[in-house]
mmCIF file with all atom_site columns, C-alpha atoms in Angstrom:
data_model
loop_
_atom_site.group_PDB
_atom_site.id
_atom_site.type_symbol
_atom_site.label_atom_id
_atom_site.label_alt_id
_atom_site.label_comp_id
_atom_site.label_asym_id
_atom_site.label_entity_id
_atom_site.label_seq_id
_atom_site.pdbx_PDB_ins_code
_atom_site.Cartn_x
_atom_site.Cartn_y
_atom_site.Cartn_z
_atom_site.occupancy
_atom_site.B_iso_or_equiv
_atom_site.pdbx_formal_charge
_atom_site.auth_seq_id
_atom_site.auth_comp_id
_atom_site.auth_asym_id
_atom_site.auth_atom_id
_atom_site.pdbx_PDB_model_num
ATOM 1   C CA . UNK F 1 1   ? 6.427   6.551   -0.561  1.00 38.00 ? 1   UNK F CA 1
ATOM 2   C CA . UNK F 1 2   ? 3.877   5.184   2.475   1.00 41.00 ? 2   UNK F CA 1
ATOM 3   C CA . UNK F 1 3   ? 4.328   6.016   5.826   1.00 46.00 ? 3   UNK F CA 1
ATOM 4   C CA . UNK F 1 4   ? 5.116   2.554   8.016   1.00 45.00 ? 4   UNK F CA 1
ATOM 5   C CA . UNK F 1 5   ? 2.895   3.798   10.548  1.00 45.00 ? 5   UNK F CA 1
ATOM 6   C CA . UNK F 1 6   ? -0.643  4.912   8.216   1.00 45.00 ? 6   UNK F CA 1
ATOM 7   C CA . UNK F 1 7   ? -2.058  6.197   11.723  1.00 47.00 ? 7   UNK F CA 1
ATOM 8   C CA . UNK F 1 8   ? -3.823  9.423   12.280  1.00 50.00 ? 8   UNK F CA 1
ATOM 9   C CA . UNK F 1 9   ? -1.840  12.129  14.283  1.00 54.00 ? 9   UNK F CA 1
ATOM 10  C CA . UNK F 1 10  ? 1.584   10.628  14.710  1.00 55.00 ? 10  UNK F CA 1
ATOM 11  C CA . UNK F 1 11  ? 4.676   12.216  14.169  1.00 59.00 ? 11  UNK F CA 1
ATOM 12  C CA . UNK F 1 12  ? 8.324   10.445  12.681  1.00 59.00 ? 12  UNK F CA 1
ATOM 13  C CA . UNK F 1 13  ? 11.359  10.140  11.533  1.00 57.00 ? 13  UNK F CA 1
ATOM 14  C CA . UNK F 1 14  ? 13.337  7.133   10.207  1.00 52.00 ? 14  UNK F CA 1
ATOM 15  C CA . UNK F 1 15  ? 16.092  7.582   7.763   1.00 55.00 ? 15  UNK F CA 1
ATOM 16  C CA . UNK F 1 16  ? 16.203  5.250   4.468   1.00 51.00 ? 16  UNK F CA 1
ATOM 17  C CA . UNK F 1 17  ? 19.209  4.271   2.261   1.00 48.00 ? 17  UNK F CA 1
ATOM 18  C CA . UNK F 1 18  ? 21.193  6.762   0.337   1.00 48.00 ? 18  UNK F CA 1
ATOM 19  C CA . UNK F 1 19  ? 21.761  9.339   3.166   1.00 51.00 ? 19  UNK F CA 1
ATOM 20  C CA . UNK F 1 20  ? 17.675  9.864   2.629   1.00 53.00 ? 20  UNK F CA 1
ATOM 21  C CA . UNK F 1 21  ? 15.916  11.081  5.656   1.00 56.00 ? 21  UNK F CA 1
ATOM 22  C CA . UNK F 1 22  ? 12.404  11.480  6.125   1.00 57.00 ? 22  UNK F CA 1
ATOM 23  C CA . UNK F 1 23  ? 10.080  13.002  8.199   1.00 56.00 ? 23  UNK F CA 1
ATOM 24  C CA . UNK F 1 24  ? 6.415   12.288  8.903   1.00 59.00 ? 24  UNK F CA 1
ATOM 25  C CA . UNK F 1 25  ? 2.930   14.030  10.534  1.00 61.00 ? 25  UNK F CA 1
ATOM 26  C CA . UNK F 1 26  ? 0.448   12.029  9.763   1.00 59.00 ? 26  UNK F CA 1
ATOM 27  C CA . UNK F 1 27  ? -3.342  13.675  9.393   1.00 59.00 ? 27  UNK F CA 1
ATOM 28  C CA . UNK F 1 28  ? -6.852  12.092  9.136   1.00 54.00 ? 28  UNK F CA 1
ATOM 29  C CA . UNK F 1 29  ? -6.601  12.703  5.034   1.00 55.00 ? 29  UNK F CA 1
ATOM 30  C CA . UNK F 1 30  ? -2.545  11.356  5.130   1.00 57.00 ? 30  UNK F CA 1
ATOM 31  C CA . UNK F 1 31  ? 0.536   11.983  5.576   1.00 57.00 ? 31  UNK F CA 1
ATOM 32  C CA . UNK F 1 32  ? 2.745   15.792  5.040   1.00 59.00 ? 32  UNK F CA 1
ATOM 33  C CA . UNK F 1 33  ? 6.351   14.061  4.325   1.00 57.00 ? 33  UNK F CA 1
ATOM 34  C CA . UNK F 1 34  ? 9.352   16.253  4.468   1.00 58.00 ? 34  UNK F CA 1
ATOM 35  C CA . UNK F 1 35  ? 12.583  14.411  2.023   1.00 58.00 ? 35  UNK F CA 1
ATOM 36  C CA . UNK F 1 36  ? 15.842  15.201  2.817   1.00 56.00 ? 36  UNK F CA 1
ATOM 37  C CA . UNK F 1 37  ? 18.649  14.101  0.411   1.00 56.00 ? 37  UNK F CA 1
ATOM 38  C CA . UNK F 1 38  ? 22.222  15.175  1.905   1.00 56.00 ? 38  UNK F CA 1
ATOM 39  C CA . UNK F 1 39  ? 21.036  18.770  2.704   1.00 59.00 ? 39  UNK F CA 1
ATOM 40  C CA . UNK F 1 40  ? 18.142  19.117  -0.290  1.00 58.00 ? 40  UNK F CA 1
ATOM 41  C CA . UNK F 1 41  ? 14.556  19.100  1.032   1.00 59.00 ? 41  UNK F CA 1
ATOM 42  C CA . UNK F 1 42  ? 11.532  18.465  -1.016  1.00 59.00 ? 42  UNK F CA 1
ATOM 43  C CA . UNK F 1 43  ? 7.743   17.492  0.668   1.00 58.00 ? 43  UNK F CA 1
ATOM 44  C CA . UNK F 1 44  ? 4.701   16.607  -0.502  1.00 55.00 ? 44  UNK F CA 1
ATOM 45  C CA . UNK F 1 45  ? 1.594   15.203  1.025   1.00 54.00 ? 45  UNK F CA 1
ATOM 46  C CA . UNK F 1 46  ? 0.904   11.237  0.766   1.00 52.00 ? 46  UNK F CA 1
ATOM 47  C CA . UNK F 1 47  ? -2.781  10.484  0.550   1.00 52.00 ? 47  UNK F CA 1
ATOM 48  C CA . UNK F 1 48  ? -3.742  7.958   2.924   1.00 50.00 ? 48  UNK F CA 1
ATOM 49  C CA . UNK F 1 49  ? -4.771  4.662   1.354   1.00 50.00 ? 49  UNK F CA 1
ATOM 50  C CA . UNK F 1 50  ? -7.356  1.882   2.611   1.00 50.00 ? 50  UNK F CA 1
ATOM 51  C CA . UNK F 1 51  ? -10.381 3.129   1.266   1.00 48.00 ? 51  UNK F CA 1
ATOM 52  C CA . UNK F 1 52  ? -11.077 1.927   -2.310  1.00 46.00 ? 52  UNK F CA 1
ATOM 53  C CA . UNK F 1 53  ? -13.055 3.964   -3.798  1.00 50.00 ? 53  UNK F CA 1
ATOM 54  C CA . UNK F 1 54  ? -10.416 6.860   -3.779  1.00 67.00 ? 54  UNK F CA 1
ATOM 55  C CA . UNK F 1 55  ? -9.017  4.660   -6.819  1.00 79.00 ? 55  UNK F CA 1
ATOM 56  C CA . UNK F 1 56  ? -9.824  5.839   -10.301 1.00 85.00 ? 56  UNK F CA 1
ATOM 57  C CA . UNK F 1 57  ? -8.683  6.061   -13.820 1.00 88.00 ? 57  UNK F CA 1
ATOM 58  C CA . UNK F 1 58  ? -7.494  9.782   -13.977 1.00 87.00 ? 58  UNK F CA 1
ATOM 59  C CA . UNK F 1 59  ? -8.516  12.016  -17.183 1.00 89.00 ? 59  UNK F CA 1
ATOM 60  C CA . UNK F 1 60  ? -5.606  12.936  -19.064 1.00 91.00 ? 60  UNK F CA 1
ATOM 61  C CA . UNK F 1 61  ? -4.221  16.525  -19.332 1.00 90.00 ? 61  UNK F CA 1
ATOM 62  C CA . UNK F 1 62  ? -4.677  15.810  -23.619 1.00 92.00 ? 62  UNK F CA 1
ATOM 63  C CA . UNK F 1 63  ? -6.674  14.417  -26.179 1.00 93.00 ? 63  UNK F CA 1
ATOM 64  C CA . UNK F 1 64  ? -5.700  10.887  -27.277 1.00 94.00 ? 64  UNK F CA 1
ATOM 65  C CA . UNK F 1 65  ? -4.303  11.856  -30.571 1.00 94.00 ? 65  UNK F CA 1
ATOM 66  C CA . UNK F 1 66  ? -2.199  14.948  -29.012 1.00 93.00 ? 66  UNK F CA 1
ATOM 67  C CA . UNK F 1 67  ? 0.529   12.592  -28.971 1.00 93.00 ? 67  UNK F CA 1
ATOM 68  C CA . UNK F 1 68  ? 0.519   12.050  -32.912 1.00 92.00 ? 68  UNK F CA 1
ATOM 69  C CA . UNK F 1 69  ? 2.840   11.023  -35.068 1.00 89.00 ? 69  UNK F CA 1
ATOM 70  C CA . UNK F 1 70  ? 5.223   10.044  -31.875 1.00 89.00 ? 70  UNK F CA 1
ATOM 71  C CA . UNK F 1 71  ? 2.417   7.687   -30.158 1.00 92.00 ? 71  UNK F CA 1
ATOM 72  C CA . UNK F 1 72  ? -0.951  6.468   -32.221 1.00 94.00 ? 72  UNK F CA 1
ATOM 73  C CA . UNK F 1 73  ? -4.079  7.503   -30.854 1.00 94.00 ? 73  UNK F CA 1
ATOM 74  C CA . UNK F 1 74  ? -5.112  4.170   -31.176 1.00 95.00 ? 74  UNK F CA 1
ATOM 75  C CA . UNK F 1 75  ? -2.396  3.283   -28.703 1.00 95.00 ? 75  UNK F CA 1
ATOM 76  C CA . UNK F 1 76  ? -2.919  5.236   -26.270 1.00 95.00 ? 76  UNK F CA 1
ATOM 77  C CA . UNK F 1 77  ? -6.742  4.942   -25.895 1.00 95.00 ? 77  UNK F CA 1
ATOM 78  C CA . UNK F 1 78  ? -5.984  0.983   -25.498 1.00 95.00 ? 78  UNK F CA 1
ATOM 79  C CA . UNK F 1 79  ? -2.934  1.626   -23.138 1.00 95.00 ? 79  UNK F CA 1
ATOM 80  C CA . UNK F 1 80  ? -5.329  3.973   -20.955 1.00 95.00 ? 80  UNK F CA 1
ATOM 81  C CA . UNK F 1 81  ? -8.694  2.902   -21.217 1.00 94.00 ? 81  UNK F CA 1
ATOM 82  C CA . UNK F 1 82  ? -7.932  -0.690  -20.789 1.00 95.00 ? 82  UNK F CA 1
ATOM 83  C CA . UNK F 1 83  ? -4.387  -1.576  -19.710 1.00 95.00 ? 83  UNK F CA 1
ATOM 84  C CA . UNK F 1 84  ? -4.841  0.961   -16.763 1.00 95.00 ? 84  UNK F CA 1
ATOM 85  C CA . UNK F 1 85  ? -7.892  0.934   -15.773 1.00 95.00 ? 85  UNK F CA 1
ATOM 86  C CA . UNK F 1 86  ? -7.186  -3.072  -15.402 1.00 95.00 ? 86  UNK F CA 1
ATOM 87  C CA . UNK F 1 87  ? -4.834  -2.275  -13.127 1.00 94.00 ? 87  UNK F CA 1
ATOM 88  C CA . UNK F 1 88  ? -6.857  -0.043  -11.000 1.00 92.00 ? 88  UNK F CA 1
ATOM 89  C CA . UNK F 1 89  ? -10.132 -2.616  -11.514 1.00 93.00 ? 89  UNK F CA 1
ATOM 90  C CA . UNK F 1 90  ? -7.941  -5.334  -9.819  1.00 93.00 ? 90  UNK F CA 1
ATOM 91  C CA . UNK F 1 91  ? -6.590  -2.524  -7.406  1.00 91.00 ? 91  UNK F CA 1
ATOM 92  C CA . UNK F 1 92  ? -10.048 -2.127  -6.279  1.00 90.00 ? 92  UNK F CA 1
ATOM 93  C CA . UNK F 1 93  ? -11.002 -5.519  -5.942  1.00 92.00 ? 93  UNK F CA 1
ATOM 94  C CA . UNK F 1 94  ? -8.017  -6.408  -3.794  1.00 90.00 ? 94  UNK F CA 1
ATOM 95  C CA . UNK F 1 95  ? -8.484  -3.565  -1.207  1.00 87.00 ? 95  UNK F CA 1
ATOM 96  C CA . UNK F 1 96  ? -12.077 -4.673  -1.060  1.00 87.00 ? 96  UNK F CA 1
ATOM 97  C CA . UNK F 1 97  ? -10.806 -8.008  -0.660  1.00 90.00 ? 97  UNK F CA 1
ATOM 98  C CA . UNK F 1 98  ? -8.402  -7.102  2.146   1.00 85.00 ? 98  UNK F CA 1
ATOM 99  C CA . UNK F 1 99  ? -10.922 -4.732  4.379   1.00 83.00 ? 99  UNK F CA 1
ATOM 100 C CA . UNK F 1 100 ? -13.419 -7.861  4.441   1.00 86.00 ? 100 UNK F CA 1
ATOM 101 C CA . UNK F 1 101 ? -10.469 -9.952  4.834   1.00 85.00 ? 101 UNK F CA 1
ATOM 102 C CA . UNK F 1 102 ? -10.578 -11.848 8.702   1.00 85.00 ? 102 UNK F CA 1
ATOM 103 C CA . UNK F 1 103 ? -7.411  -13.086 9.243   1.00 86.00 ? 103 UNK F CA 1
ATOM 104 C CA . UNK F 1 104 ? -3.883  -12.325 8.739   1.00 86.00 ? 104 UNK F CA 1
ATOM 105 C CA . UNK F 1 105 ? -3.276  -15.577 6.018   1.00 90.00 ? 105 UNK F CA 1
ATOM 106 C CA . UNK F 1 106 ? -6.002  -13.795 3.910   1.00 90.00 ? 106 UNK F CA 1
ATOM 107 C CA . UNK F 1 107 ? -3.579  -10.619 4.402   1.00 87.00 ? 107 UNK F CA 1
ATOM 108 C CA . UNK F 1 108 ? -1.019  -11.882 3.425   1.00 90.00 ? 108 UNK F CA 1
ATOM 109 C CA . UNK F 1 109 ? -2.343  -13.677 0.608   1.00 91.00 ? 109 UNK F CA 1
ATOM 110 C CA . UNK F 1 110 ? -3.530  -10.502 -1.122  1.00 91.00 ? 110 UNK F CA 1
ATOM 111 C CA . UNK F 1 111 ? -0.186  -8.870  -0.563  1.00 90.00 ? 111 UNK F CA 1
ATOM 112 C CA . UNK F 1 112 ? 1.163   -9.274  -3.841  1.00 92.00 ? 112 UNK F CA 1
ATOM 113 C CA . UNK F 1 113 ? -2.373  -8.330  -5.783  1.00 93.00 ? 113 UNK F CA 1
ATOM 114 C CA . UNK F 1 114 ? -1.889  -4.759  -4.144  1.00 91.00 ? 114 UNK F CA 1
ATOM 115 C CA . UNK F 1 115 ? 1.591   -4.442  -4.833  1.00 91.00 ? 115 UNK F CA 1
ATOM 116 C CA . UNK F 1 116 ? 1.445   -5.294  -8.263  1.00 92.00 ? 116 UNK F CA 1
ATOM 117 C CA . UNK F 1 117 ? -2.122  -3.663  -8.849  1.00 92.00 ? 117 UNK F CA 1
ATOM 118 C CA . UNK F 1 118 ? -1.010  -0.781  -6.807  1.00 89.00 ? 118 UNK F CA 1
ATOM 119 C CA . UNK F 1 119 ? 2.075   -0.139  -8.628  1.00 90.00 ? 119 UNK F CA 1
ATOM 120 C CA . UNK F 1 120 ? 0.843   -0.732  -11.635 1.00 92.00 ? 120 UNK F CA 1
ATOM 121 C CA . UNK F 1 121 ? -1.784  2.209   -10.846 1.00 92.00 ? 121 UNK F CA 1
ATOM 122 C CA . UNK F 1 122 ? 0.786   4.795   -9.715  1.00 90.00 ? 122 UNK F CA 1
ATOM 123 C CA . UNK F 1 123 ? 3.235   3.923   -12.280 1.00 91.00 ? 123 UNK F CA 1
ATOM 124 C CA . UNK F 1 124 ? 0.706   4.705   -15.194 1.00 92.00 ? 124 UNK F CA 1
ATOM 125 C CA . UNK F 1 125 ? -0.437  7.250   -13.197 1.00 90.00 ? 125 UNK F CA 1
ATOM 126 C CA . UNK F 1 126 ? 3.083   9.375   -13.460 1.00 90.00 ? 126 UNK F CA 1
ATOM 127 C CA . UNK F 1 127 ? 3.503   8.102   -16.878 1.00 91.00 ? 127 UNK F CA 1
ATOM 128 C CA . UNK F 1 128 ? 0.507   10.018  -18.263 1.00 92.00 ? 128 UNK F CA 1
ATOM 129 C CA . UNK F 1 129 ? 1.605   13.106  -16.277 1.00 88.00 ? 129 UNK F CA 1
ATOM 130 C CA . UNK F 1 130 ? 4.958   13.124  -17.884 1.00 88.00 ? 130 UNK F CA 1
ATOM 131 C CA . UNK F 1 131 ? 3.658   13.379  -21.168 1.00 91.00 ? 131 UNK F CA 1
ATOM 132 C CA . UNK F 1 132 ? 2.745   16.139  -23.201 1.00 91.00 ? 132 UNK F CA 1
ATOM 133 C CA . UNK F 1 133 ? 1.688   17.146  -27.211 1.00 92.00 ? 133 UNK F CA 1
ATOM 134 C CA . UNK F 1 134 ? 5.323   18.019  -28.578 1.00 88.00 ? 134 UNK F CA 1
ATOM 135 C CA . UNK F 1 135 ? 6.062   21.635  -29.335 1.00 85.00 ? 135 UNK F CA 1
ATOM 136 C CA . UNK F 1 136 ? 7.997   20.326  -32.405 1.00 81.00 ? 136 UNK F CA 1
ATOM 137 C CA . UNK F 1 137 ? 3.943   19.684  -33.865 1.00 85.00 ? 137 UNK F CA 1
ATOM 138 C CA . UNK F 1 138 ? 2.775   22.740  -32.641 1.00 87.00 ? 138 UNK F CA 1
ATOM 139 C CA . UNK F 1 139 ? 0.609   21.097  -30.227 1.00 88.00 ? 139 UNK F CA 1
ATOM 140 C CA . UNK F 1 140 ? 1.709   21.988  -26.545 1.00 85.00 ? 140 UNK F CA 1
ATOM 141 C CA . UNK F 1 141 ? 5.118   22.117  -25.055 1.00 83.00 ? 141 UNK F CA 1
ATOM 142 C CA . UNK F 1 142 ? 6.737   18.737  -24.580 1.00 85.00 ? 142 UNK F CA 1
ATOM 143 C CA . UNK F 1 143 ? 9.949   17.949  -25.844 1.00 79.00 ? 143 UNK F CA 1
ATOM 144 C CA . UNK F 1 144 ? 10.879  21.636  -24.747 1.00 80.00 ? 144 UNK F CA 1
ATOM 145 C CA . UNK F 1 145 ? 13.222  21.820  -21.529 1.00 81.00 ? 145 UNK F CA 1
ATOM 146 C CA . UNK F 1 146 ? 12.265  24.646  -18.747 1.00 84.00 ? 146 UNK F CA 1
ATOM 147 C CA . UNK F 1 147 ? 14.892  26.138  -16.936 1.00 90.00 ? 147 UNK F CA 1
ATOM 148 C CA . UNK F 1 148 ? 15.716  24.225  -13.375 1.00 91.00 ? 148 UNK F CA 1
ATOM 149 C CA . UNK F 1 149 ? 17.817  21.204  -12.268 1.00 92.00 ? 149 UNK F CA 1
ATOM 150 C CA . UNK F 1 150 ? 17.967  19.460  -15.149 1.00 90.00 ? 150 UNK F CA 1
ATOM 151 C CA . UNK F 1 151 ? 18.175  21.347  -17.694 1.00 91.00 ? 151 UNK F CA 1
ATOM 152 C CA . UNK F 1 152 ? 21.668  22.529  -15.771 1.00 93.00 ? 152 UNK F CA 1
ATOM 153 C CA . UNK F 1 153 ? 22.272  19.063  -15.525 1.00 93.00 ? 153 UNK F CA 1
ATOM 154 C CA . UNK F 1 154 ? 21.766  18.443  -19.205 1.00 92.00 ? 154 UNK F CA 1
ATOM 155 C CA . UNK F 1 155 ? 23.453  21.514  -20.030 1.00 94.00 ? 155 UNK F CA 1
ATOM 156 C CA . UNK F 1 156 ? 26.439  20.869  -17.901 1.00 94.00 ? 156 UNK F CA 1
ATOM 157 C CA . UNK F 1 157 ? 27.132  17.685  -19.108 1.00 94.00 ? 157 UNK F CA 1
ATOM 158 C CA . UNK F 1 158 ? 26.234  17.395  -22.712 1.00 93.00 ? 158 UNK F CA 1
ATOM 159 C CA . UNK F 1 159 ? 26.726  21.040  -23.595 1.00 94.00 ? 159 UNK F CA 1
ATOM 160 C CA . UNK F 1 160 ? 22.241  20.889  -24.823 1.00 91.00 ? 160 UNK F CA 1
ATOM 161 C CA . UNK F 1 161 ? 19.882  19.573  -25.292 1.00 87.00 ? 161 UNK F CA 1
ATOM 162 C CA . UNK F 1 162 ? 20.187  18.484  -28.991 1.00 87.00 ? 162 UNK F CA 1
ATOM 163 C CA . UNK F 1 163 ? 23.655  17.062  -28.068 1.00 91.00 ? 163 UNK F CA 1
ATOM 164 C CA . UNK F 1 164 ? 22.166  14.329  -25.765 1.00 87.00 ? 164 UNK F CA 1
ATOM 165 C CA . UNK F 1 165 ? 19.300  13.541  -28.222 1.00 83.00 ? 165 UNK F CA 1
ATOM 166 C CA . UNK F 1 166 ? 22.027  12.995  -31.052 1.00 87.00 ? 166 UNK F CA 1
ATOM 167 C CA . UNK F 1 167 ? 23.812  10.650  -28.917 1.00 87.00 ? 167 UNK F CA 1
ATOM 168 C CA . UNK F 1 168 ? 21.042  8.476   -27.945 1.00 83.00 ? 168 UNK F CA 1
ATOM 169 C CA . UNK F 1 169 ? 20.255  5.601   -30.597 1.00 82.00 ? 169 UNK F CA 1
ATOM 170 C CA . UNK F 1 170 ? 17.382  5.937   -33.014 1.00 77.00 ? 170 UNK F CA 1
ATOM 171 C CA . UNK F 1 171 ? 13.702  5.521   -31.710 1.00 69.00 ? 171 UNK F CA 1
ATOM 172 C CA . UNK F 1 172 ? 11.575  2.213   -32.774 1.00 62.00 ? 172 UNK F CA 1
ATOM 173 C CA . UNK F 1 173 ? 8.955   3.050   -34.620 1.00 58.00 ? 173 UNK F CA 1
ATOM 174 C CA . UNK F 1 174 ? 6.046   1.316   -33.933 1.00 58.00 ? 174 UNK F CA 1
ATOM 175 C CA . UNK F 1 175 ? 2.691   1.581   -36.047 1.00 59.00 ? 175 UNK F CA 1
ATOM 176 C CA . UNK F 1 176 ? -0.154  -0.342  -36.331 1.00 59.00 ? 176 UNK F CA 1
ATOM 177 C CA . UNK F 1 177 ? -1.226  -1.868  -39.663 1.00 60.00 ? 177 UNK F CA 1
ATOM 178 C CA . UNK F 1 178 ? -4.695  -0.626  -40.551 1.00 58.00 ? 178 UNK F CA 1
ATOM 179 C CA . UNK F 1 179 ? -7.408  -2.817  -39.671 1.00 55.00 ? 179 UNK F CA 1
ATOM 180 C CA . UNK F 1 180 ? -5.402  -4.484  -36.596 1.00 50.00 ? 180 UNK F CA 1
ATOM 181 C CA . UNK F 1 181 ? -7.498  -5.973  -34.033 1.00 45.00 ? 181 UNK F CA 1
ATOM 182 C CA . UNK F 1 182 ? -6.815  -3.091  -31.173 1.00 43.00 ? 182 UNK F CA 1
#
């Protein structure tokens, strides 16, 4: 979520679809944004972007093979070492692009490179953050379920947590044959 305005020292509201409202004071280092979902209120600060070198491939929390047997070490070395940081190479390149960029056409233009780059860098971003070595392995504790909102959810509408897992269809595997080109 960006703040419209990306301004220092401004304060806002503005209220988006499904009965979310939001309120924003924006800083020098971003924005402090306070969500409010019919009555539940969550914030968190929004770094504020348009300086490219605050883009970088993240360290994960885990080794590569903590994820073993469920993802491949191989996998994920090639889906974060290469996949992502492509998306935060072209990331880079586009916001460099757009700050030496002299007219709104040339905007415009690289629009859809941040978008997409952008996206793509937040998206993996999360995705890396809501992993974690399985408890099952003995490795860490994913796959567990802490106590909060949805684990009531869960709890309240499939009974546990080993009821939803039975009624969801069997994984794909996936492995790679030895001595594929990674």
């Amino acid at each position: 979520m960006f703040c419209p305005h990306r301004r220092n020292n401004h304060d806002c509201n503005y209220d988006l679809p499904y009965s979310l409202k939001v309120h924003c004071s924006g800083t020098k280092r971003g924005c402090d944004v306070l969500l409010d979902v019919d009555g539940h209120q969550t914030s968190r600060h929004v770094p504020r972007l348009g300086n490219h070198t605050d883009f970088k491939l993240g360290l994960l929390q885990y080794s590569y093979d903590a994820l073993e047997p469920f993802i491949l070490r191989q996998i994920m070395e090639l889906h974060h070492k290469k996949h992502h940081q492509t998306y935060v190479n072209a990331l880079i390149t586009a916001e460099a692009s757009y700050a030496k960029s002299s007219t709104p056409r040339e905007r415009i233009a690289l629009q859809a490179a941040l978008k997409f780059n952008g996206g793509g860098h937040i998206n993996h971003s999360l995705f890396w953050k809501n992993l974690a070595p399985a408890s099952s392995e003995g490795k860490g504790n994913g796959g567990s379920l802490k106590a909060g909102p949805l684990k009531d959810a869960i709890e309240q509408t499939f009974g546990s947590l080993d009821v939803l897992k039975k009624s969801m269809p069997p994984p794909l595997v996936f492995k790679v044959p030895d001595g594929a080109g990674l």
